[in-house]
mmCIF file of C-alpha atoms in Angstrom:
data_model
loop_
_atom_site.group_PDB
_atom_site.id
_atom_site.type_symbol
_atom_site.label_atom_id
_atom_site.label_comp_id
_atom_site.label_asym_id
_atom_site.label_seq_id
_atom_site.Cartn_x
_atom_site.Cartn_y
_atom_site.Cartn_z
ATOM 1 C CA UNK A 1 -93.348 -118.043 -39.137
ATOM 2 C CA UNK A 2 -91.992 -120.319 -41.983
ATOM 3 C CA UNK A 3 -95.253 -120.788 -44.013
ATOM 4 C CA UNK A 4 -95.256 -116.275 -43.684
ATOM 5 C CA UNK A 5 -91.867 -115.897 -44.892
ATOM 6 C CA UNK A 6 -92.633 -118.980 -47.886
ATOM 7 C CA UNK A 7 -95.412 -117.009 -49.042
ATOM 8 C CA UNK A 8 -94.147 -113.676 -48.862
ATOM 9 C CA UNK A 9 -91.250 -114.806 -50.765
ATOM 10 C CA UNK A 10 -93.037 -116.267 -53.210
ATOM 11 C CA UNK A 11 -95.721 -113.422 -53.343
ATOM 12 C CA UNK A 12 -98.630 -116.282 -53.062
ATOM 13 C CA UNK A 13 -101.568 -117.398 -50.933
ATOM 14 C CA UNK A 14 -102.374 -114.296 -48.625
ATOM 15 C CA UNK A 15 -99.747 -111.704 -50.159
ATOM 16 C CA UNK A 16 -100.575 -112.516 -54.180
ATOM 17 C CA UNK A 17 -103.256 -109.490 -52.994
ATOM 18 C CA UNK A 18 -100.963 -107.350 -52.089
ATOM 19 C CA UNK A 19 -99.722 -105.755 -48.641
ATOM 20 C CA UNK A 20 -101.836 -107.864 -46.404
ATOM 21 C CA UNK A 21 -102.607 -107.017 -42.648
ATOM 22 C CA UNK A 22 -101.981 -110.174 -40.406
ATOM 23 C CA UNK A 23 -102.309 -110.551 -36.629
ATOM 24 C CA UNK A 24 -101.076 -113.228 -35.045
ATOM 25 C CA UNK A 25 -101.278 -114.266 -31.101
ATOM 26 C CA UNK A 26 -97.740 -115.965 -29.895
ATOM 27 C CA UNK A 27 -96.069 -116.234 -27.079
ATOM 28 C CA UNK A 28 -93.780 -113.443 -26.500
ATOM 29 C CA UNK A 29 -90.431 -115.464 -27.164
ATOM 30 C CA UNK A 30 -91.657 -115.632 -30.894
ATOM 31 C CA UNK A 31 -92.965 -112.241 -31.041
ATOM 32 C CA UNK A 32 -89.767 -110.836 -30.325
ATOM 33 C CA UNK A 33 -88.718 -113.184 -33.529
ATOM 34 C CA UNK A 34 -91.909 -111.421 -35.493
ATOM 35 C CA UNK A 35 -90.087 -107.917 -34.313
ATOM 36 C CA UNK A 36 -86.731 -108.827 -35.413
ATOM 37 C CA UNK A 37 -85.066 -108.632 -32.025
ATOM 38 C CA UNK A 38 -81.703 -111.087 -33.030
ATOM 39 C CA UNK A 39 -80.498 -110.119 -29.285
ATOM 40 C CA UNK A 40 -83.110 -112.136 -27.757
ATOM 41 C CA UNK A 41 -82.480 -114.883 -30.818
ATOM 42 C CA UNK A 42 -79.242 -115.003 -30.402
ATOM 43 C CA UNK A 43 -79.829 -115.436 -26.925
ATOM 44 C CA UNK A 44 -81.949 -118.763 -27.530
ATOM 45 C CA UNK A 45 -78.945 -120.101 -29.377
ATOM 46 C CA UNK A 46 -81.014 -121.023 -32.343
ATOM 47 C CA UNK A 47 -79.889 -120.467 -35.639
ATOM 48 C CA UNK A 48 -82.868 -120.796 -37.593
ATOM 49 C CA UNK A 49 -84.741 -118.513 -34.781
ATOM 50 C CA UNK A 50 -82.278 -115.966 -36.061
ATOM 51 C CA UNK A 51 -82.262 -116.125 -39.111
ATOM 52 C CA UNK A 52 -86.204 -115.580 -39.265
ATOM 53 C CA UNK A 53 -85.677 -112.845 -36.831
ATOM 54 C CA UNK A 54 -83.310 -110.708 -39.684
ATOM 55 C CA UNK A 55 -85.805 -111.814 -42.584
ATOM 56 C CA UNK A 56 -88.828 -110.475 -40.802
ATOM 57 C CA UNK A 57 -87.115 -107.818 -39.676
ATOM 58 C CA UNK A 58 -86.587 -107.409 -43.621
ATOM 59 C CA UNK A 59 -89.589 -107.919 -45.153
ATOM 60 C CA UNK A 60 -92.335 -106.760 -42.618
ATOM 61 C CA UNK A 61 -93.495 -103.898 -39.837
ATOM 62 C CA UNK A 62 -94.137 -105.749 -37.042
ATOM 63 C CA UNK A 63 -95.453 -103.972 -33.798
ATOM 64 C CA UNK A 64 -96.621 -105.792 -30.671
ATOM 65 C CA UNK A 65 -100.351 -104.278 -29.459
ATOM 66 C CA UNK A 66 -101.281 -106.159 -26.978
ATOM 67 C CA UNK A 67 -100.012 -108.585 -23.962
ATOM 68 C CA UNK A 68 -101.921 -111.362 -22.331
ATOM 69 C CA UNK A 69 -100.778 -113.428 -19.382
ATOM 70 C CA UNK A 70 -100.475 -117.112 -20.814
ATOM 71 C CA UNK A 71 -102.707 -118.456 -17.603
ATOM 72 C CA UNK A 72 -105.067 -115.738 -18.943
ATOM 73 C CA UNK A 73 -105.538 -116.906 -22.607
ATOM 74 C CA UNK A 74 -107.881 -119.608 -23.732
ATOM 75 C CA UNK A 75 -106.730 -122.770 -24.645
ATOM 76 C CA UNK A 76 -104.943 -122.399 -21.498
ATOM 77 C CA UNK A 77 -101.487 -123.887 -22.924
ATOM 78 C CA UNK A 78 -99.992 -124.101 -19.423
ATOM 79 C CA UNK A 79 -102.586 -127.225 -19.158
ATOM 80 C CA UNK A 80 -101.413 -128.574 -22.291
ATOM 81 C CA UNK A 81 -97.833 -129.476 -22.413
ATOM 82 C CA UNK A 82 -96.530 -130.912 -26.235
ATOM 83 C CA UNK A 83 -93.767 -133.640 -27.151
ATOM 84 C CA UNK A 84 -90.564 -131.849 -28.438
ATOM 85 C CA UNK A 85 -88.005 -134.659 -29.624
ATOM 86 C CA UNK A 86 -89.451 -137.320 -27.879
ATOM 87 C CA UNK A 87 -89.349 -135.437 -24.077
ATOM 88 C CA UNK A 88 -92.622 -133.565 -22.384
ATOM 89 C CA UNK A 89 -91.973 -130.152 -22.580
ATOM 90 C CA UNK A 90 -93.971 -127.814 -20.182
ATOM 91 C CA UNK A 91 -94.807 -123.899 -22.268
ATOM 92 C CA UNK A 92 -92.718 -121.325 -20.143
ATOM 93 C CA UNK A 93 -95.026 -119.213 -17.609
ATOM 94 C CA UNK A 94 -94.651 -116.117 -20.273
ATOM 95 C CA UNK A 95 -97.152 -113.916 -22.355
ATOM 96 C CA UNK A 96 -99.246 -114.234 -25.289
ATOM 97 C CA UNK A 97 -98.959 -111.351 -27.209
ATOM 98 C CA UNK A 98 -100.579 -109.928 -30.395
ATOM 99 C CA UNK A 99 -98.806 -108.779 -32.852
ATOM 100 C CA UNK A 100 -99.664 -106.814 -35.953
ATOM 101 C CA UNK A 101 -97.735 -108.027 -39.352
ATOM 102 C CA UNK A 102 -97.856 -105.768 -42.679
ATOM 103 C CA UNK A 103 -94.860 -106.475 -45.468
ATOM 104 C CA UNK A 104 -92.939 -103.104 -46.152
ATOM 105 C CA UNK A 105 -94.531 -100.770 -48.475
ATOM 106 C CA UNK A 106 -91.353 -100.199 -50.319
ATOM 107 C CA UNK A 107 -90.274 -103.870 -50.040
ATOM 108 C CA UNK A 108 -89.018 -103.594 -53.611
ATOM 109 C CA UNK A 109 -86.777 -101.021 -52.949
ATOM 110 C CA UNK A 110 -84.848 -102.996 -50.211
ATOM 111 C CA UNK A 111 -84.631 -106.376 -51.910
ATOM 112 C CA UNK A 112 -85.669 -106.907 -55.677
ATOM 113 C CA UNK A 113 -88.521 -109.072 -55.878
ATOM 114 C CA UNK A 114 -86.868 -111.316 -57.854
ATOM 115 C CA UNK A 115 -84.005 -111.547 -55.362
ATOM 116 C CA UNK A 116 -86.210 -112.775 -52.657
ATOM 117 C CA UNK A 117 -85.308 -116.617 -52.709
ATOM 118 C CA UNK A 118 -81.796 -115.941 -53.045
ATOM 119 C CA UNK A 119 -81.846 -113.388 -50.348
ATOM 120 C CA UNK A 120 -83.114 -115.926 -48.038
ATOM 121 C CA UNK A 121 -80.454 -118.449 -49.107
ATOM 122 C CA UNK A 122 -77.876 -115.714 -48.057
ATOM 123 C CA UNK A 123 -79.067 -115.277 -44.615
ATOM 124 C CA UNK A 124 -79.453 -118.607 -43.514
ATOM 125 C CA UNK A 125 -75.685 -119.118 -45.113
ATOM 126 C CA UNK A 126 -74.329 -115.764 -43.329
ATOM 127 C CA UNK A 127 -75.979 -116.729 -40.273
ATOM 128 C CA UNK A 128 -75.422 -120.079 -39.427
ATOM 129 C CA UNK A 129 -73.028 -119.369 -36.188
ATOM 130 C CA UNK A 130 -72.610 -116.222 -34.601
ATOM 131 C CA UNK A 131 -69.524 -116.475 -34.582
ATOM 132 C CA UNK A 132 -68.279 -117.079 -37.496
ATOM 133 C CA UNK A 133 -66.355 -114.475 -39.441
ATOM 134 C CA UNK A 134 -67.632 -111.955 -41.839
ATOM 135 C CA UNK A 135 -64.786 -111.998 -44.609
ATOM 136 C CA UNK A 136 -64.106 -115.778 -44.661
ATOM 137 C CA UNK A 137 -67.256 -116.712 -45.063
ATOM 138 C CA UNK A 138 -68.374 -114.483 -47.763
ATOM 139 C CA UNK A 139 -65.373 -115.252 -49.316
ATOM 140 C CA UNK A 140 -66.485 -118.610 -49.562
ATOM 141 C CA UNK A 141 -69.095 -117.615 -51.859
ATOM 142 C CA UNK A 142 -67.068 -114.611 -53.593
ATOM 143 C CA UNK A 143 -63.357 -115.273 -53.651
ATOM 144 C CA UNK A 144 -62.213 -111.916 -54.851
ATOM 145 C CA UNK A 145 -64.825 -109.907 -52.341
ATOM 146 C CA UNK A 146 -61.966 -109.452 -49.310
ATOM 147 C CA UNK A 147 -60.103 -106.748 -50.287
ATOM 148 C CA UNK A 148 -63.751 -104.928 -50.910
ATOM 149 C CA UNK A 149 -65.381 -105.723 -47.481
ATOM 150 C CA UNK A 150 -62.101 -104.708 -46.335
ATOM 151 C CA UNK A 151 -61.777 -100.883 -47.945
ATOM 152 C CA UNK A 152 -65.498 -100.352 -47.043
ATOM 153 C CA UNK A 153 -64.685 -100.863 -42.976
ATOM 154 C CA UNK A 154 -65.063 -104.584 -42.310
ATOM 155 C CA UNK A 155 -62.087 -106.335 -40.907
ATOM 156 C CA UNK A 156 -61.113 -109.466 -40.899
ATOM 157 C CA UNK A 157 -62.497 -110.317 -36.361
ATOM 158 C CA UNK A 158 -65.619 -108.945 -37.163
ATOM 159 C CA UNK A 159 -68.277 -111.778 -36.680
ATOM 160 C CA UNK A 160 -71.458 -112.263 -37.970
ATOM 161 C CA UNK A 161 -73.242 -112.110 -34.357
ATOM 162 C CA UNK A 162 -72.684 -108.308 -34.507
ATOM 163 C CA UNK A 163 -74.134 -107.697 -38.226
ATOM 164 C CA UNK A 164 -76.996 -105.107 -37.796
ATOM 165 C CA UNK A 165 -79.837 -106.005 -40.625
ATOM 166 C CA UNK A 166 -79.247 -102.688 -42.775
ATOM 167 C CA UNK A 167 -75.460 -104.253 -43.152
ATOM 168 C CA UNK A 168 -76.494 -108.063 -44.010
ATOM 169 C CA UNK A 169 -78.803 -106.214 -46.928
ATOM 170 C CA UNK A 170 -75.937 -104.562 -48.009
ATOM 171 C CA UNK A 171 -73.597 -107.463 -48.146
ATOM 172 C CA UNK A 172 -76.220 -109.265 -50.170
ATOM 173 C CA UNK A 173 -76.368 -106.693 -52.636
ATOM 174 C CA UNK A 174 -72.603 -106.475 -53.005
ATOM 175 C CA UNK A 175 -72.960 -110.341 -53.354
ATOM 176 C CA UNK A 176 -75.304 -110.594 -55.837
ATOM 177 C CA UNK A 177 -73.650 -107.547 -58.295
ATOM 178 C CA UNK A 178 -70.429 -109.835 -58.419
ATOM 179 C CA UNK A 179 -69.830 -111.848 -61.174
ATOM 180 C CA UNK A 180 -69.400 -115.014 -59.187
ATOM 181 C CA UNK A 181 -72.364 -115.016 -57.860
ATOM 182 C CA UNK A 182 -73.376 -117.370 -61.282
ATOM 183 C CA UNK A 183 -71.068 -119.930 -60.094
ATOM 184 C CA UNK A 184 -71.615 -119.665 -56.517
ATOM 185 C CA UNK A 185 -73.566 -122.430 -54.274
ATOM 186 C CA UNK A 186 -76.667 -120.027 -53.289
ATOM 187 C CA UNK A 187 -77.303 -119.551 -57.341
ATOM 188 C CA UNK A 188 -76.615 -123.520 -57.829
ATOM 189 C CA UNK A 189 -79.206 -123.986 -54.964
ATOM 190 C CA UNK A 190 -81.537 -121.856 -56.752
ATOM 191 C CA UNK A 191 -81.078 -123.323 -60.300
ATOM 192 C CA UNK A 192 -80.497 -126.812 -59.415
ATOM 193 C CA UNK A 193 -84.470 -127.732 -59.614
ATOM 194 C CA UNK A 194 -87.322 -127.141 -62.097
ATOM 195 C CA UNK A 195 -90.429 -127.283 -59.736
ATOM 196 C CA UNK A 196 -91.658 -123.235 -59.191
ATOM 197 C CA UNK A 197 -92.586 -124.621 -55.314
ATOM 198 C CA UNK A 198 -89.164 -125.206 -54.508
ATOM 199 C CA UNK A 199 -89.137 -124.127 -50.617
ATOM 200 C CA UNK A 200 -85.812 -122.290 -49.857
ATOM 201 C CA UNK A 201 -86.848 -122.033 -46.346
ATOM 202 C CA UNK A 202 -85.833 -124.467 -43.903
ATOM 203 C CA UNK A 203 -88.459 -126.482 -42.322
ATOM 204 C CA UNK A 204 -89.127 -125.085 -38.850
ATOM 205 C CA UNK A 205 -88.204 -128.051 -35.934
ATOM 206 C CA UNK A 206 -91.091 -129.151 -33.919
ATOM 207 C CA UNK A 207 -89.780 -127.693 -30.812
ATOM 208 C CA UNK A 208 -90.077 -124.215 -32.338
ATOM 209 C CA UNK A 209 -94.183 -124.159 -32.795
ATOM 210 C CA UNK A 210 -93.435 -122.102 -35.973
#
């Protein structure tokens, strides 16, 4: 999942030809990441889970076409169980399933290419908790934006755990037209190194087999 979103964002590797088909077999907890389902992220309480779940939901049309009992697939991972933080951890009795990846055709229309990076700095920042509040915390990176959220129907209990991905978009956009977004930490984040590699994703935990 991370090295996907990295080089999508980046438009290198596999996507510097263009809109390239992938297929990946997972187990269906991830797939359901692929898809963009944050109700079953959220459910895992894993931040990072969700926030891959909104960018892929983003940048790619994902579609699962075919399930596989786990017992059924080769390797059989049920037979294999990996370290995670230092404990054994036994793979859930689930599916593999295989799922069909293709970035959006009018990608460019939803998020300016350039924008990418900093798009992905916004949703790991807007989604860090569930529950944190909407207006707060994008005032922390646009002072003046309250009154705005405010007229255009957000109020001040609404949480980020309800934000659909059409409305996160949105609030990036508003974000990044605002004339403090030059001073605010997701363009210092951006700016703050010379090397064109910088990774803006965070590194996936070895628990998550991303």
């Amino acid at each position: 999942m991370h090295t996907l979103l990295d080089h999508l964002t980046k438009r290198k590797a596999i996507f510097s030809l263009g809109r390239t088909e992938i297929y990946v077999f997972t187990l269906d907890m991830y797939a359901k990441t692929l898809c963009g389902d944050q109700t079953a992220t959220f459910g895992l309480n894993n931040p990072a889970r969700v926030q891959k779940s909104v960018l892929f939901k983003t940048f790619f049309d994902a579609q699962v076409i075919l399930k596989v009992p786990v017992d059924e697939f080769y390797p059989n991972l049920l037979a294999r169980p990996w370290k995670a933080k230092g404990k054994i951890k036994q793979p859930d009795k689930d599916n593999y399933c295989l799922v069909k990846l293709v970035p959006k055709r009018h990608l460019h229309n939803i998020i300016d290419e350039n924008d990418l990076p900093a798009f992905v700095l916004f949703v790991q920042y807007i989604m860090e908790k569930k529950n944190d509040r909407v207006i707060p915390k994008m005032e922390k990176l646009a002072p003046t934006c309250g009154l705005k959220l405010i007229s255009e129907g957000h109020t001040m209990t609404e949480t980020t755990g309800t934000l659909s991905v059409e409305t996160i978009i949105q609030l990036f956009k508003d974000f990044r037209s605002r004339p403090e977004y030059t001073t605010s930490s997701i363009y210092i984040q951006l700016t703050s190194t010379d090397s064109p590699s910088q990774n803006y994703l965070h590194k996936p935990k070895s628990d998550d087999c991303e």
